Short mmCIF file of C-alpha atoms in Angstrom, two decimals:
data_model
loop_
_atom_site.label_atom_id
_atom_site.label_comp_id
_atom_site.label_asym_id
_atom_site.label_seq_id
_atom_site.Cartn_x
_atom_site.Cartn_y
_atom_site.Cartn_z
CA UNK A 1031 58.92 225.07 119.95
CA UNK A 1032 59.78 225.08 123.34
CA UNK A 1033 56.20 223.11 123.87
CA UNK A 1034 57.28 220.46 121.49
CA UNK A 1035 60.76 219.70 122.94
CA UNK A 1036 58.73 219.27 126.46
CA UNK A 1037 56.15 216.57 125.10
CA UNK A 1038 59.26 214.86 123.02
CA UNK A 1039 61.10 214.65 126.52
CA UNK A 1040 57.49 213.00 128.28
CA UNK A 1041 57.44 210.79 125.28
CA UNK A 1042 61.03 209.44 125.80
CA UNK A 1043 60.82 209.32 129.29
CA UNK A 1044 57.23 207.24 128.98
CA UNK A 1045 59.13 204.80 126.41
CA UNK A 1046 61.92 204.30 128.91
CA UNK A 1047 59.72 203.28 131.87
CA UNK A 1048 57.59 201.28 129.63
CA UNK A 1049 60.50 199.26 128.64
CA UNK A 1050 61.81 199.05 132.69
CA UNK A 1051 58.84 197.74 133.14
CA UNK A 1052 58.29 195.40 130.82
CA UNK A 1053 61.37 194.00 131.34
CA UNK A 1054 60.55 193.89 135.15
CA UNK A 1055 57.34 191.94 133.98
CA UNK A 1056 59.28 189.49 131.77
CA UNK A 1057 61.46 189.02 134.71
CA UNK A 1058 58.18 187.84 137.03
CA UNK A 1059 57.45 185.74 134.16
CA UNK A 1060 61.06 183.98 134.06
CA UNK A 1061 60.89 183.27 137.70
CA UNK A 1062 57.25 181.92 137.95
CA UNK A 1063 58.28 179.82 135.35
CA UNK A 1064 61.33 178.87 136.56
CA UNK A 1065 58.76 177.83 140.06
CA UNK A 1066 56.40 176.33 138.01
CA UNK A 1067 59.15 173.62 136.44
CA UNK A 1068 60.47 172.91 140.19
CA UNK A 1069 56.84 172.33 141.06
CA UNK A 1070 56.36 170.14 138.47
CA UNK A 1071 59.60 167.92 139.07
CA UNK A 1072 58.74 167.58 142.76
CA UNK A 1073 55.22 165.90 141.69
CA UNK A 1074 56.67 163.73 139.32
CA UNK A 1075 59.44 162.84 141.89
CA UNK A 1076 56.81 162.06 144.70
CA UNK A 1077 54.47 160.67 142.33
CA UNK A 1078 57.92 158.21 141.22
CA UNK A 1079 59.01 157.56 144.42
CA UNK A 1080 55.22 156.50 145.93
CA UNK A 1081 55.26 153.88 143.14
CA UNK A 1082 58.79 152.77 143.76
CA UNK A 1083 58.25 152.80 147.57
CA UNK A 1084 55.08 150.39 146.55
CA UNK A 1085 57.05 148.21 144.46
CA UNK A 1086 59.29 147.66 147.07
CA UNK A 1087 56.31 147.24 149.77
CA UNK A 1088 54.80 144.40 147.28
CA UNK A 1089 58.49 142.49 147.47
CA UNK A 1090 59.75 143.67 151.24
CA UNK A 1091 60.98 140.32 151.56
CA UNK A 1092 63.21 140.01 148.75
CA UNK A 1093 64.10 143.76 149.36
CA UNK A 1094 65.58 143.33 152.39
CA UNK A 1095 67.60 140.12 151.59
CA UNK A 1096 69.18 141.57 148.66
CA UNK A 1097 69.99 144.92 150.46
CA UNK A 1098 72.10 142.65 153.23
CA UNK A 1099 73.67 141.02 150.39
CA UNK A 1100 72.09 137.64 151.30
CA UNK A 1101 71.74 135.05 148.39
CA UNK A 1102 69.03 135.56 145.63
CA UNK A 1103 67.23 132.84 143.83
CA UNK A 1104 67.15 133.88 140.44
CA UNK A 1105 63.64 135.11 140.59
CA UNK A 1106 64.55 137.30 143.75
CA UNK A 1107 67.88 138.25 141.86
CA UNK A 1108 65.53 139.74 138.87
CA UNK A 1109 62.75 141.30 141.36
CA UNK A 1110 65.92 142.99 143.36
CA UNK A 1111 68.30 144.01 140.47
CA UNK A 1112 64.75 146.09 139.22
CA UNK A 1113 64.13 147.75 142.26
CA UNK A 1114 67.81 149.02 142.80
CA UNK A 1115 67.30 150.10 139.37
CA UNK A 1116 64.19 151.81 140.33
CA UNK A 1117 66.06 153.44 143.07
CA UNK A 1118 68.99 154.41 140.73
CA UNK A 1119 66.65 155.89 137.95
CA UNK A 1120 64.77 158.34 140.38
CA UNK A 1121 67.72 159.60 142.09
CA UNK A 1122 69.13 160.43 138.38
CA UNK A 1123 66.14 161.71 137.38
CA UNK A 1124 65.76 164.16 140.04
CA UNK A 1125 69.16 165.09 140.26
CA UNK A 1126 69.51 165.71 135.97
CA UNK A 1127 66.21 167.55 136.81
CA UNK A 1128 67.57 170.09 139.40
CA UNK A 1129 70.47 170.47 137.32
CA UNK A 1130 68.63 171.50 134.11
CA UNK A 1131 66.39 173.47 136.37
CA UNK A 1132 68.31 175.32 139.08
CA UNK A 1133 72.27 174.71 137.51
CA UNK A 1134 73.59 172.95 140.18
CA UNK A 1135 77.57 172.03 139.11
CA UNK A 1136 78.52 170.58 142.87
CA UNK A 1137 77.55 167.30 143.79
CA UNK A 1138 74.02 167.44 144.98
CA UNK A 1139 71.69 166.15 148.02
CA UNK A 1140 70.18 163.07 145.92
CA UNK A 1141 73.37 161.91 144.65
CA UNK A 1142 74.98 162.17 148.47
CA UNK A 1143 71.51 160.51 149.52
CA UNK A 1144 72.06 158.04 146.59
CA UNK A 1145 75.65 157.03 147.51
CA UNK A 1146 74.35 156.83 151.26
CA UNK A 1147 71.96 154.08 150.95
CA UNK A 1148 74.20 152.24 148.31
CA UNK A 1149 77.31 152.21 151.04
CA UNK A 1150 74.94 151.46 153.77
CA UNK A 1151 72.99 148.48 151.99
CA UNK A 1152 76.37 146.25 150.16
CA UNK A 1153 73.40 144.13 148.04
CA UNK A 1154 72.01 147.41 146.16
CA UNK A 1155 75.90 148.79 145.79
CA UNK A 1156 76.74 145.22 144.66
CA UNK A 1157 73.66 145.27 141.64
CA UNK A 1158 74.93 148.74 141.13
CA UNK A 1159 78.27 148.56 140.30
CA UNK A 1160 77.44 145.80 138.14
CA UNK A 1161 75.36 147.19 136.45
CA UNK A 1162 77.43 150.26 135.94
CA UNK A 1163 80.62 148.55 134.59
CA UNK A 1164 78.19 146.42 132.35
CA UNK A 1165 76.95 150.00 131.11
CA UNK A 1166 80.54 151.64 130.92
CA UNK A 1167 81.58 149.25 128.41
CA UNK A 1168 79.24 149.90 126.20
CA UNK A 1169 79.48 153.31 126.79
CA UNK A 1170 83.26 153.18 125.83
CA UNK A 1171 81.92 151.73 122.02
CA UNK A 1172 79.10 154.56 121.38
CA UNK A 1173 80.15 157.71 123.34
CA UNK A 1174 82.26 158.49 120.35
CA UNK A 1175 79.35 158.41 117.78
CA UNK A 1176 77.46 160.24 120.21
CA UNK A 1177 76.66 163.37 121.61
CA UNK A 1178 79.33 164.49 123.68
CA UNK A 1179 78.17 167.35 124.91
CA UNK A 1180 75.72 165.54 127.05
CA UNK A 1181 77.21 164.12 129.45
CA UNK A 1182 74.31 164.44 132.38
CA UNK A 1183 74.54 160.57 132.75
CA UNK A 1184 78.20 160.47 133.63
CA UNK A 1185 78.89 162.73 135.57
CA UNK A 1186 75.93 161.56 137.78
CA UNK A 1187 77.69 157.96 137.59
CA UNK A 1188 80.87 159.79 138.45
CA UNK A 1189 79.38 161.91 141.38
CA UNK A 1190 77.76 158.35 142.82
CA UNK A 1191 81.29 157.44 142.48
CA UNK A 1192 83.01 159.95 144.27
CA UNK A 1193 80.33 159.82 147.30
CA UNK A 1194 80.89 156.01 147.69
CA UNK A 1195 84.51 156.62 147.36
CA UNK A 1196 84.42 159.26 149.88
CA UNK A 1197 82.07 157.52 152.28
CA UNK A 1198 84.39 154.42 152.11
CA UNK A 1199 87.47 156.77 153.37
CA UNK A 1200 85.65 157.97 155.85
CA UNK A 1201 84.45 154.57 157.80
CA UNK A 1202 88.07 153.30 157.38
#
């Protein structure tokens, strides 16, 4: 008897440090996929912002007249409105993607980089405003037939926002 109670106690204590480590082992697993994602998101983001950076290298000229705020022909005003939408749709994307990925809740280094270039270049901020009140009224019809428990896009919008806002206190 006493034998038995001896290989029931090795038994337990096996199936206790077989379940540690396995959950030590799913734990690896969470993490290098957890890596894996971030890797993944920084090659699409460089792989996004060579492109972009090569759109903007194939209209320089027009880039840098609409970022003073100069006067657009309405050819340049298309070509330029893109790009700063370019610009706009990578910095969401990457900072939605570090959000999902890492859980970020304070305002991030893409949407303070973001709200940097839009207070230092008045043309982009100009195209982006625009186009953010022309989006916010439509938003104001469908957000309530929507899913309002994703609210990613606004509170990027909103974090832009805040950065501009705070940027503009500061050079006053």
């Amino acid at each position: 008897m006493q034998i038995t109670l001896k290989w029931k106690n090795l038994v337990e204590f096996l199936g206790a440090v077989s379940i540690v480590a396995s959950l030590i082992f799913v734990g690896l697993q969470v993490r290098q996929s957890l890596q894996i994602g971030i890797n993944e998101t920084n090659l699409i983001s460089l792989q996004s912002t060579i492109s972009m950076r090569a759109d903007i290298n194939q209209n320089a000229a027009t880039w840098a007249k609409g970022l003073s705020g100069d006067e657009l022909n309405p050819v340049e005003r298309v070509v330029f409105e893109n790009l700063v939408t370019n610009v706009n749709d990578l910095a969401f994307f990457i900072s939605i993607s570090q959000d999902q990925l890492i859980g970020t809740s304070k305002i991030n280094v893409v949407v303070s980089d973001f709200a940097i270039f839009l207070h230092n270049n008045p043309g982009a901020r100009i195209v982006w405003e625009q186009g953010e009140e022309r989006l916010e009224k439509s938003r104001e019809i469908l957000l309530p037939i929507t899913d309002e428990d994703d609210d990613s896009a606004l509170g990027y919008v909103e974090s832009v926002k805040a950065a501009l806002k705070m940027l503009d206190d500061s050079s006053s």
